[in-house]
Short mmCIF file of C-alpha atoms in Angstrom, two decimals:
data_model
loop_
_atom_site.label_atom_id
_atom_site.label_comp_id
_atom_site.label_asym_id
_atom_site.label_seq_id
_atom_site.Cartn_x
_atom_site.Cartn_y
_atom_site.Cartn_z
CA MET A 1 37.84 37.79 -28.70
CA SER A 2 40.50 34.90 -29.49
CA ASN A 3 40.76 35.09 -33.15
CA SER A 4 39.95 37.20 -35.95
CA PHE A 5 37.10 35.50 -38.22
CA GLU A 6 35.95 37.20 -41.48
CA LEU A 7 33.11 35.41 -43.43
CA THR A 8 33.47 36.49 -47.10
CA PRO A 9 31.47 35.37 -50.03
CA VAL A 10 34.07 33.39 -51.91
CA GLU A 11 34.05 29.53 -52.89
CA LYS A 12 36.05 27.47 -50.97
CA ASP A 13 36.26 23.73 -49.78
CA VAL A 14 33.54 23.03 -47.03
CA THR A 15 35.91 21.09 -45.07
CA GLN A 16 37.80 24.56 -44.00
CA LEU A 17 34.69 25.08 -41.82
CA ALA A 18 34.23 22.65 -38.63
CA VAL A 19 30.39 23.12 -39.23
CA CYS A 20 28.49 24.09 -42.49
CA VAL A 21 24.73 23.72 -43.17
CA ARG A 22 23.32 24.56 -46.58
CA GLY A 23 19.77 25.15 -47.53
CA GLY A 24 18.98 23.20 -44.64
CA CYS A 25 14.80 22.48 -43.85
CA LYS A 26 13.04 20.78 -40.95
CA VAL A 27 9.76 20.09 -41.13
CA TYR A 28 7.66 18.27 -38.37
CA GLY A 29 4.29 16.60 -39.26
CA ARG A 30 2.60 16.17 -42.85
CA GLY A 31 -0.14 17.62 -44.83
CA VAL A 32 -2.00 20.59 -42.97
CA ASN A 33 -0.59 19.72 -39.67
CA ALA A 34 3.19 20.06 -41.01
CA ALA A 35 5.04 22.73 -38.99
CA THR A 36 8.33 24.12 -40.66
CA VAL A 37 11.06 24.62 -38.04
CA LEU A 38 14.22 25.10 -39.99
CA LYS A 39 13.71 27.27 -43.57
CA SER A 40 16.33 26.57 -45.76
CA ILE A 41 19.00 27.90 -43.20
CA ASP A 42 22.53 28.49 -44.02
CA LEU A 43 25.32 28.04 -41.30
CA ASN A 44 29.06 28.63 -41.50
CA VAL A 45 31.15 27.94 -38.29
CA PRO A 46 34.95 28.39 -39.00
CA THR A 47 37.40 25.65 -37.29
CA GLY A 48 38.59 27.22 -33.91
CA ALA A 49 35.92 29.77 -33.31
CA ILE A 50 33.36 30.57 -30.82
CA TYR A 51 29.93 30.94 -32.59
CA GLY A 52 27.19 32.79 -30.88
CA LEU A 53 23.70 31.81 -31.92
CA LEU A 54 21.15 34.19 -30.88
CA GLY A 55 17.33 34.03 -31.18
CA ALA A 56 13.95 34.21 -29.58
CA SER A 57 12.59 31.18 -27.65
CA GLY A 58 10.80 28.67 -30.59
CA CYS A 59 13.12 30.42 -33.61
CA GLY A 60 14.66 26.74 -34.06
CA LYS A 61 18.21 27.04 -32.45
CA THR A 62 17.74 23.63 -30.57
CA THR A 63 16.39 21.79 -33.30
CA LEU A 64 19.37 23.03 -35.56
CA LEU A 65 21.79 21.83 -32.79
CA SER A 66 20.25 18.54 -32.69
CA CYS A 67 20.52 18.18 -36.45
CA ILE A 68 24.37 19.34 -36.33
CA MET A 69 24.79 16.39 -33.54
CA GLY A 70 23.15 13.95 -35.71
CA LEU A 71 20.12 13.45 -33.32
CA LYS A 72 17.77 14.48 -35.65
CA ASN A 73 17.72 14.62 -39.44
CA LEU A 74 17.15 17.53 -41.89
CA SER A 75 13.83 17.00 -44.02
CA SER A 76 16.24 18.50 -46.89
CA GLY A 77 19.66 20.21 -47.12
CA ASP A 78 23.33 19.37 -46.16
CA ILE A 79 25.19 19.33 -43.48
CA TRP A 80 28.88 19.07 -42.83
CA VAL A 81 30.46 18.12 -39.29
CA LEU A 82 33.95 18.19 -38.85
CA GLY A 83 34.71 16.82 -41.97
CA GLY A 84 31.88 14.44 -42.87
CA PRO A 85 28.35 14.11 -42.72
CA PRO A 86 26.81 14.43 -38.90
CA SER A 87 26.98 10.81 -37.09
CA LEU A 88 26.19 9.98 -33.68
CA LYS A 89 29.64 7.88 -34.39
CA ASN A 90 31.58 11.15 -33.55
CA GLY A 91 30.32 11.18 -30.43
CA ASN A 92 34.15 11.27 -29.03
CA LYS A 93 34.91 14.38 -30.73
CA ILE A 94 31.52 16.61 -29.68
CA GLY A 95 30.48 17.62 -26.28
CA TYR A 96 27.03 18.43 -26.19
CA MET A 97 25.09 20.26 -23.38
CA PRO A 98 21.22 20.63 -23.74
CA GLN A 99 19.08 23.08 -22.52
CA GLN A 100 17.19 20.82 -20.45
CA ILE A 101 18.97 18.67 -17.71
CA SER A 102 19.67 15.06 -18.67
CA LEU A 103 21.50 13.75 -15.66
CA CYS A 104 20.45 10.57 -13.44
CA GLU A 105 19.18 12.23 -10.55
CA GLY A 106 19.93 9.03 -8.43
CA PHE A 107 23.45 9.30 -9.43
CA THR A 108 26.13 11.56 -7.65
CA ILE A 109 28.48 13.83 -9.46
CA ARG A 110 31.39 10.99 -9.68
CA GLU A 111 29.14 8.52 -11.00
CA SER A 112 27.59 10.60 -13.64
CA MET A 113 31.47 11.77 -14.52
CA THR A 114 32.26 7.90 -15.00
CA TYR A 115 29.33 7.02 -16.92
CA PHE A 116 29.86 9.97 -19.39
CA GLY A 117 33.96 9.35 -19.37
CA TRP A 118 33.85 5.61 -20.45
CA LEU A 119 31.30 6.48 -23.01
CA ALA A 120 33.69 8.58 -24.52
CA GLY A 121 36.55 5.98 -23.87
CA LEU A 122 38.39 7.58 -20.95
CA SER A 123 40.20 5.67 -18.61
CA SER A 124 39.11 5.71 -14.65
CA GLU A 125 42.21 7.74 -13.84
CA LYS A 126 41.66 10.15 -16.91
CA ILE A 127 37.94 10.54 -15.72
CA GLU A 128 39.57 11.11 -12.19
CA GLU A 129 41.67 13.99 -13.31
CA ARG A 130 39.68 16.06 -15.48
CA ALA A 131 36.77 15.74 -12.90
CA HIS A 132 38.77 17.41 -10.08
CA PHE A 133 39.73 20.10 -12.66
CA LEU A 134 36.24 20.99 -13.80
CA MET A 135 35.11 21.13 -10.19
CA ARG A 136 37.52 23.53 -9.56
CA LEU A 137 36.85 25.37 -12.87
CA LEU A 138 32.96 25.46 -12.46
CA ASP A 139 33.03 25.66 -8.36
CA MET A 140 30.81 22.30 -8.21
CA PRO A 141 29.43 20.85 -5.01
CA PRO A 142 31.35 18.11 -3.52
CA ILE A 143 31.89 15.25 -6.01
CA ASP A 144 30.00 12.78 -4.17
CA SER A 145 26.77 14.56 -4.05
CA THR A 146 23.54 13.12 -5.33
CA ILE A 147 22.29 15.09 -8.59
CA GLY A 148 18.85 15.12 -7.40
CA ASN A 149 19.92 16.97 -4.25
CA LEU A 150 21.57 19.96 -6.15
CA SER A 151 19.83 23.32 -7.25
CA GLY A 152 18.86 24.06 -11.05
CA GLY A 153 22.18 26.03 -11.36
CA GLN A 154 24.46 23.48 -9.69
CA GLN A 155 22.72 20.51 -11.93
CA ARG A 156 23.58 22.73 -14.97
CA ARG A 157 27.17 23.13 -14.08
CA VAL A 158 27.53 19.42 -13.74
CA SER A 159 26.01 19.00 -17.25
CA PHE A 160 28.31 21.61 -18.66
CA ALA A 161 31.14 19.45 -17.02
CA THR A 162 30.16 16.31 -18.27
CA ALA A 163 30.08 18.14 -21.81
CA LEU A 164 33.96 19.31 -21.36
CA LEU A 165 35.10 15.98 -19.82
CA HIS A 166 36.37 14.05 -22.82
CA GLU A 167 38.03 17.62 -24.46
CA PRO A 168 35.98 17.10 -27.58
CA GLU A 169 36.90 18.97 -30.94
CA LEU A 170 33.84 20.56 -31.44
CA LEU A 171 31.39 22.30 -27.94
CA ILE A 172 27.80 22.58 -28.71
CA LEU A 173 26.44 24.35 -25.67
CA ASP A 174 22.63 25.15 -25.23
CA GLU A 175 22.46 28.32 -22.60
CA PRO A 176 25.55 27.18 -21.02
CA THR A 177 25.49 30.12 -18.46
CA VAL A 178 22.12 30.46 -17.47
CA GLY A 179 21.55 30.95 -13.60
CA LEU A 180 25.27 31.27 -12.91
CA ASP A 181 26.70 34.43 -11.44
CA PRO A 182 28.89 37.07 -13.23
CA ILE A 183 32.05 35.84 -11.47
CA LEU A 184 31.49 31.92 -12.51
CA ARG A 185 30.37 33.14 -16.20
CA GLU A 186 33.60 35.02 -16.37
CA SER A 187 35.65 31.96 -15.32
CA ILE A 188 34.17 30.04 -17.95
CA TRP A 189 34.42 32.37 -20.57
CA THR A 190 38.16 32.62 -19.94
CA TYR A 191 38.51 28.88 -20.10
CA LEU A 192 36.24 28.99 -23.48
CA LEU A 193 38.68 31.56 -25.23
CA GLU A 194 41.62 29.57 -23.87
CA LEU A 195 40.09 26.39 -25.58
CA THR A 196 39.63 27.92 -29.06
CA THR A 197 43.21 29.98 -28.96
CA ASN A 198 45.54 26.80 -27.58
CA LYS A 199 43.35 23.89 -28.72
CA SER A 200 41.51 25.20 -31.76
CA VAL A 201 38.46 24.06 -30.25
CA THR A 202 35.32 24.96 -32.24
CA ILE A 203 32.43 26.00 -29.85
CA ILE A 204 28.61 26.75 -30.90
CA LEU A 205 26.72 28.51 -28.21
CA THR A 206 23.29 29.81 -27.59
CA THR A 207 22.89 32.50 -25.04
CA HIS A 208 20.34 35.68 -24.17
CA TYR A 209 23.46 37.65 -22.40
CA ILE A 210 24.35 40.22 -25.08
CA ASP A 211 27.53 40.97 -23.37
CA GLU A 212 28.40 37.24 -24.02
CA ALA A 213 27.52 37.29 -27.50
CA HIS A 214 30.02 40.29 -27.86
CA ARG A 215 32.61 37.90 -27.07
CA ALA A 216 31.92 35.55 -30.00
CA ASP A 217 33.89 35.36 -32.86
CA VAL A 218 30.82 35.15 -34.90
CA ILE A 219 27.56 35.74 -34.06
CA GLY A 220 24.35 34.34 -36.16
CA LEU A 221 21.12 35.84 -35.36
CA MET A 222 18.25 33.52 -35.76
CA ARG A 223 14.51 34.56 -36.81
CA ASN A 224 11.66 32.56 -37.66
CA GLY A 225 13.96 29.39 -38.69
CA VAL A 226 16.22 31.22 -40.79
CA ILE A 227 19.92 33.00 -39.95
CA ILE A 228 19.36 36.26 -40.99
CA SER A 229 22.83 37.85 -40.14
CA GLU A 230 26.01 35.77 -39.66
CA GLU A 231 29.07 38.28 -39.18
CA ALA A 232 31.71 39.21 -36.40
CA PRO A 233 30.55 41.44 -33.61
CA GLN A 234 32.91 44.29 -34.63
CA GLN A 235 31.80 44.02 -38.69
CA LEU A 236 28.07 44.34 -37.29
CA LEU A 237 29.10 47.18 -35.27
CA THR A 238 30.93 48.90 -37.99
CA LYS A 239 27.87 47.85 -40.36
CA PHE A 240 25.17 49.42 -38.74
CA ARG A 241 27.47 52.55 -37.42
CA VAL A 242 26.14 51.71 -33.67
CA ASN A 243 27.96 51.32 -30.57
CA THR A 244 25.98 48.32 -29.11
CA LEU A 245 24.96 45.14 -30.17
CA GLU A 246 21.27 45.62 -28.88
CA GLU A 247 21.06 48.41 -31.42
CA VAL A 248 22.36 45.97 -34.04
CA PHE A 249 19.74 43.25 -33.34
CA TYR A 250 17.09 45.87 -33.00
CA ARG A 251 17.64 47.15 -36.64
CA ILE A 252 18.48 43.81 -38.00
CA ILE A 253 14.93 42.40 -36.67
CA ILE A 254 13.12 45.89 -37.66
CA THR A 255 14.42 45.89 -41.32
CA LYS A 256 14.56 42.08 -41.68
CA THR A 257 18.08 42.72 -43.13
CA GLU A 258 18.96 39.54 -44.99
CA PRO A 259 22.71 38.52 -44.96
CA SER A 260 25.06 39.64 -47.71
CA VAL A 261 27.79 37.05 -46.93
CA THR A 262 25.98 33.66 -47.59
CA LYS A 263 28.80 31.16 -49.21
CA ARG A 264 27.67 28.54 -51.49
CA LEU A 265 30.33 26.07 -50.68
CA ARG A 266 31.07 22.87 -52.82
CA PHE A 267 30.09 19.80 -50.46
CA PRO A 268 31.78 16.90 -51.43
CA GLN A 269 29.77 14.35 -53.03
CA THR A 270 29.93 11.82 -50.03
CA ALA A 271 28.44 14.43 -47.92
CA ARG A 272 25.34 14.26 -50.03
CA GLU A 273 25.24 10.36 -50.35
CA THR A 274 26.02 9.56 -46.40
CA THR A 275 22.89 9.77 -44.16
CA THR A 276 23.14 10.32 -40.66
CA SER A 277 23.38 7.51 -38.81
CA ASN A 278 20.80 6.29 -36.49
CA GLY A 279 23.01 5.14 -33.82
CA PRO A 280 26.44 5.14 -31.89
CA ALA A 281 28.91 2.21 -32.89
CA LEU A 282 28.46 -0.32 -30.13
CA ASN A 283 31.95 -0.78 -28.95
CA LYS A 284 33.48 -2.04 -25.71
CA HIS A 285 33.94 1.02 -23.92
CA VAL A 286 30.18 2.28 -24.75
CA LEU A 287 28.88 -1.28 -24.02
CA LYS A 288 30.80 -1.21 -20.45
CA ALA A 289 29.33 2.14 -19.87
CA LEU A 290 25.72 1.34 -20.67
CA VAL A 291 25.75 -1.91 -18.43
CA TRP A 292 27.86 -0.14 -15.65
CA LYS A 293 25.06 2.55 -15.67
CA ASN A 294 22.02 0.06 -15.92
CA PHE A 295 23.65 -2.13 -12.90
CA LEU A 296 24.06 0.81 -10.95
CA TRP A 297 20.48 2.08 -11.22
CA MET A 298 19.13 -1.19 -10.41
CA TRP A 299 21.36 -1.37 -7.10
CA LYS A 300 20.11 2.27 -6.16
CA ASN A 301 16.52 1.17 -6.92
CA ILE A 302 16.95 -2.36 -5.39
CA ILE A 303 13.37 -1.97 -3.94
CA THR A 304 11.72 -1.34 -7.11
CA ILE A 305 13.58 -4.04 -8.97
CA VAL A 306 12.82 -6.54 -6.02
CA SER A 307 9.18 -5.64 -6.17
CA ILE A 308 9.16 -5.85 -10.10
CA PHE A 309 10.47 -9.61 -9.89
CA VAL A 310 8.84 -10.67 -6.25
CA LEU A 311 5.22 -8.97 -6.82
CA PRO A 312 4.60 -11.26 -9.93
CA ILE A 313 5.93 -14.54 -7.83
CA ALA A 314 3.96 -13.51 -4.70
CA SER A 315 0.52 -12.94 -7.12
CA VAL A 316 1.18 -16.36 -8.57
CA PHE A 317 1.31 -17.77 -5.02
CA VAL A 318 -1.14 -16.01 -3.50
CA PHE A 319 -3.30 -16.93 -6.31
CA GLY A 320 -2.35 -20.62 -6.34
CA SER A 321 -2.85 -20.87 -2.60
CA CYS A 322 -6.29 -19.30 -2.68
CA ILE A 323 -7.75 -20.46 -5.95
CA GLY A 324 -5.34 -23.01 -7.64
CA ARG A 325 -5.51 -25.77 -4.66
CA SER A 326 -8.21 -27.74 -3.49
CA PRO A 327 -9.89 -26.38 -0.31
CA THR A 328 -9.31 -28.18 2.78
CA GLY A 329 -11.06 -27.84 6.39
CA LEU A 330 -14.50 -28.02 5.09
CA THR A 331 -17.06 -28.87 8.13
CA VAL A 332 -19.15 -31.65 7.67
CA ALA A 333 -21.63 -33.04 9.38
CA ILE A 334 -21.71 -37.06 10.46
CA VAL A 335 -24.88 -39.08 11.72
CA ASN A 336 -23.56 -42.59 11.77
CA ARG A 337 -26.85 -44.87 13.15
CA GLU A 338 -24.65 -48.12 12.86
CA THR A 339 -21.91 -47.58 15.77
CA GLU A 340 -20.67 -44.76 17.63
CA VAL A 341 -17.06 -46.39 17.54
CA ARG A 342 -14.97 -43.74 16.01
CA THR A 343 -11.32 -45.67 15.89
CA CYS A 344 -11.24 -48.70 13.84
CA ASP A 345 -8.80 -51.46 13.64
CA LEU A 346 -7.06 -52.53 10.27
CA LEU A 347 -9.88 -53.30 7.50
CA ALA A 348 -10.52 -56.78 7.18
CA CYS A 349 -12.84 -59.30 5.15
CA HIS A 350 -16.22 -59.69 7.16
CA ASP A 351 -15.32 -56.52 9.10
CA LYS A 352 -18.09 -55.74 11.57
CA SER A 353 -17.88 -52.14 11.33
CA LEU A 354 -17.59 -50.80 7.81
CA SER A 355 -19.05 -47.37 8.01
CA CYS A 356 -16.34 -46.61 10.72
CA HIS A 357 -13.38 -47.47 8.07
CA PHE A 358 -15.20 -45.29 5.37
CA LEU A 359 -15.24 -42.57 7.73
CA ARG A 360 -11.56 -43.24 8.30
CA TYR A 361 -10.84 -42.97 4.51
CA LEU A 362 -13.04 -39.52 4.33
CA ASP A 363 -11.22 -37.98 7.31
CA ARG A 364 -8.10 -38.64 4.92
CA LYS A 365 -9.22 -36.00 2.82
CA ALA A 366 -8.81 -33.01 5.27
CA LEU A 367 -12.21 -32.65 5.97
CA ASN A 368 -13.59 -31.38 9.39
CA LEU A 369 -15.96 -34.26 10.73
CA VAL A 370 -18.53 -33.19 13.06
CA TYR A 371 -20.53 -35.92 14.67
CA TYR A 372 -24.28 -35.38 15.20
CA ASP A 373 -26.81 -37.82 17.09
CA SER A 374 -29.75 -36.36 15.09
CA GLU A 375 -30.26 -36.35 11.31
CA ASP A 376 -32.46 -33.53 11.56
CA GLU A 377 -30.05 -31.64 13.46
CA ALA A 378 -27.30 -32.29 10.94
CA ILE A 379 -29.38 -31.12 8.06
CA TRP A 380 -30.58 -27.82 9.95
CA ALA A 381 -27.11 -26.88 10.50
CA VAL A 382 -26.26 -27.38 6.61
CA ARG A 383 -29.39 -25.05 5.97
CA ASN A 384 -28.24 -22.45 8.24
CA GLY A 385 -24.63 -22.09 6.78
CA THR A 386 -22.92 -23.82 9.75
CA LEU A 387 -21.92 -26.59 7.78
CA TYR A 388 -21.48 -27.73 4.10
CA ALA A 389 -22.91 -30.90 4.14
CA SER A 390 -24.10 -33.91 6.13
CA ILE A 391 -23.46 -37.56 5.82
CA VAL A 392 -26.03 -40.19 6.95
CA ILE A 393 -25.05 -43.73 7.63
CA LYS A 394 -28.11 -46.23 8.53
CA GLU A 395 -28.19 -48.57 10.98
CA ASN A 396 -27.25 -52.07 8.97
CA TYR A 397 -24.82 -50.29 6.65
CA THR A 398 -22.28 -53.12 7.05
CA GLU A 399 -24.88 -56.40 6.58
CA SER A 400 -26.57 -54.63 3.92
CA ILE A 401 -23.50 -53.57 1.93
CA GLU A 402 -21.97 -56.92 2.15
CA TYR A 403 -25.06 -58.78 1.10
CA ARG A 404 -25.24 -56.08 -1.86
CA LEU A 405 -21.74 -57.21 -2.93
CA ARG A 406 -22.28 -61.09 -2.80
CA ASN A 407 -25.76 -61.10 -4.40
CA ARG A 408 -27.50 -59.97 -7.18
CA ASP A 409 -31.10 -59.99 -6.50
CA VAL A 410 -31.28 -57.54 -3.76
CA ALA A 411 -34.38 -56.06 -2.10
CA ASP A 412 -34.99 -52.36 -2.18
CA PHE A 413 -34.93 -52.08 1.61
CA LEU A 414 -31.35 -53.51 1.42
CA ILE A 415 -30.52 -51.07 -1.07
CA ASP A 416 -31.67 -48.28 0.98
CA GLN A 417 -29.92 -49.50 3.90
CA SER A 418 -26.51 -49.91 2.14
CA THR A 419 -26.82 -46.42 0.65
CA ILE A 420 -25.25 -43.43 2.22
CA ASP A 421 -27.37 -40.33 1.95
CA VAL A 422 -25.36 -36.91 1.50
CA PHE A 423 -27.00 -33.52 1.72
CA CYS A 424 -24.74 -30.32 0.31
CA ASP A 425 -25.34 -26.63 0.72
CA TYR A 426 -25.67 -25.67 -2.81
CA THR A 427 -25.03 -21.91 -2.10
CA VAL A 428 -21.51 -22.26 -3.30
CA LYS A 429 -21.57 -24.83 -6.16
CA ASP A 430 -17.73 -25.18 -6.31
CA ILE A 431 -17.50 -26.12 -2.85
CA VAL A 432 -20.14 -28.79 -3.62
CA MET A 433 -17.91 -30.32 -6.55
CA TYR A 434 -15.12 -30.76 -4.24
CA LEU A 435 -17.16 -32.53 -1.54
CA LYS A 436 -18.22 -34.70 -4.21
CA LYS A 437 -15.08 -35.81 -5.34
CA TYR A 438 -13.63 -36.32 -1.59
CA ILE A 439 -16.84 -38.47 -1.18
CA TYR A 440 -16.53 -40.39 -4.16
CA THR A 441 -12.81 -41.05 -3.98
CA SER A 442 -13.04 -41.79 -0.59
CA PHE A 443 -15.53 -44.56 -1.03
CA ALA A 444 -13.90 -45.92 -4.31
CA ASP A 445 -10.72 -46.54 -2.08
CA PHE A 446 -12.38 -47.96 0.96
CA ILE A 447 -14.56 -50.33 -1.02
CA GLY A 448 -11.87 -51.38 -3.48
CA ASP A 449 -9.45 -52.24 -0.23
CA TYR A 450 -11.95 -53.99 1.33
CA LEU A 451 -12.68 -56.24 -1.84
CA GLU A 452 -8.82 -57.18 -1.75
CA ALA A 453 -8.83 -57.66 1.64
CA CYS A 454 -11.57 -60.47 0.61
CA GLU A 455 -9.59 -61.28 -2.30
CA ILE A 456 -11.67 -60.42 -4.72
CA SER A 457 -10.43 -57.93 -7.46
CA ARG A 458 -11.36 -54.09 -6.77
CA GLU A 459 -11.96 -53.64 -10.45
CA THR A 460 -15.43 -55.60 -10.06
CA VAL A 461 -16.76 -52.37 -8.78
CA ALA A 462 -15.33 -50.26 -11.08
CA VAL A 463 -17.16 -48.39 -13.43
CA PRO A 464 -16.88 -50.15 -16.79
CA LEU A 465 -15.66 -47.57 -18.92
CA ARG A 466 -11.95 -47.44 -20.27
CA VAL A 467 -10.49 -44.00 -21.58
CA SER A 468 -7.46 -44.08 -23.50
CA VAL A 469 -4.49 -41.73 -22.31
CA ARG A 470 -2.83 -41.81 -25.73
CA CYS A 471 -3.26 -38.35 -27.74
CA MET A 472 -4.39 -38.59 -30.90
CA TYR A 473 -4.74 -35.79 -33.68
CA ARG A 474 -6.62 -35.43 -36.52
CA SER A 475 -4.60 -35.50 -39.75
#
C-alpha cells in the first residue's frame, strides 16, 4: 500500500476527507413500489487513499458512485466531495470510469480523447501528450482505431484512459480491471499507487478481485445497501485473526458484523443547504467540445443526416407532383361535325369556324385530344375506360352561336346547335372535376376573346355575380 490510513471513531472536521457520506439513503419509486437501494449508508474516504469498495452485484455500489459524482441525488443524508457538496461543476476535478462503456462507437481513440480533454479544459497539445502516455501505459490499440471495432477489453482501456486524461484529484473507477490480463493489471495498479503517493490523488474503485482489494488503503464492504465494514486490509486480518481477506469477508457476511468505527463528523452548514447541481457550467471549453462532438458525429453519419433533411423535401415534392398539382395529359375524344379543319388562323369577328378556335383554346390546357368521326364510337371509348370524356360539336355551331349572341329570341333548335355536348367518365370524380374546369375556362377565354374581336365587352357573357376579395372579420 502507498500510505497507512487508520479510521478512528473521533470527532474531526469532514473537510479532512476527500469523500464523506453520512446517513445516505436512496429510494426509487413511491409507495408500495418503492425500492430502497442505499440504507442510511456511512462512507469515509481519506484524501490521497485508494478506497476499495467491495460487494455483490446489485448491492448499490454503482448508485453510490453516481451520487458521489453528482449524477444522482440522495433521497436523504449528506455527501461531502472535495471540500463541498457533490456537483457536476466539479467535473474537472473528478475522473469517472463507469461500469458500462459510454464511448461513441463511431469515433476513433484520438477523437474520443480530444472530446473528453476539451470537456476538461485541456489544450490540444496537452491532450496529445497525455494520450500517448496513456496509450503506452494501458497497451492500447493504435490511436486512430475506431472504438466500435475494438474488443470489450480494449474499449474498457479507452474508457479508463479518458478518466485519467485530465489528471483529476478524485478518480472513481467502476470495475477498472475487468477483462485485463494480469500483467496489464499490475501496470495499472503500479500507476495508481504512484498517483496516490506522489500526487495525493484519491481513488475509489470497485472490484471483484480479492488480491486487488488487499492493495487498497481502505476497504469498504457493502451489502444490501449498507457499508458493514470499513477498515484497512491489515486491520481486518488482525481483527479476525485470519490470513486471507476471503476469510475476513466470509466471516463478516456470516456474522453480519457492523462497523465499530463509524465517525459522526461535523458537516458545514453550507453542505446541508446546498443541493446537487443539475448540470455543468456551460463555459467555453465545454461548449467547444459539445459542438465539435456533434458536428463530428454528423459528418461520420452524413448519409443519415442527409436523409433526415432530404427525405421530407422529397416527400413533399413527390406528394406535390402526384397529388398537389392539376392533372395533365388527360385523353379526350373530339367529334367536330362542323369542320374537319384542325388548324385555324387568328380569331376574328364573324369567323367561319369558331369550333376550330374553341378546340385550339382547349388544347392549351395540355389535354390529349383524339379526333373521332362517329359520336357513338367516342362515347363507347369513354364507357370502356379508354378515354376520360368525349366532346361533340354540331354541324352549324358557328352560325348558331353567333345568332344566339346577337338575338334575344332564339329557337330551341338553334340553342341545341350552339350547345357543345360533353360526356364524362364519372368513375374518378376528381378527374371529372378538373375536366369541367378545363372546358369551362377554355370556353370562357375563347368566347371572351371572340367578343373583343367584335368590339363587344367580354363582360357581356360573364356571370352577373361579383364576390368581394376584401377580407372581413366579425368584431
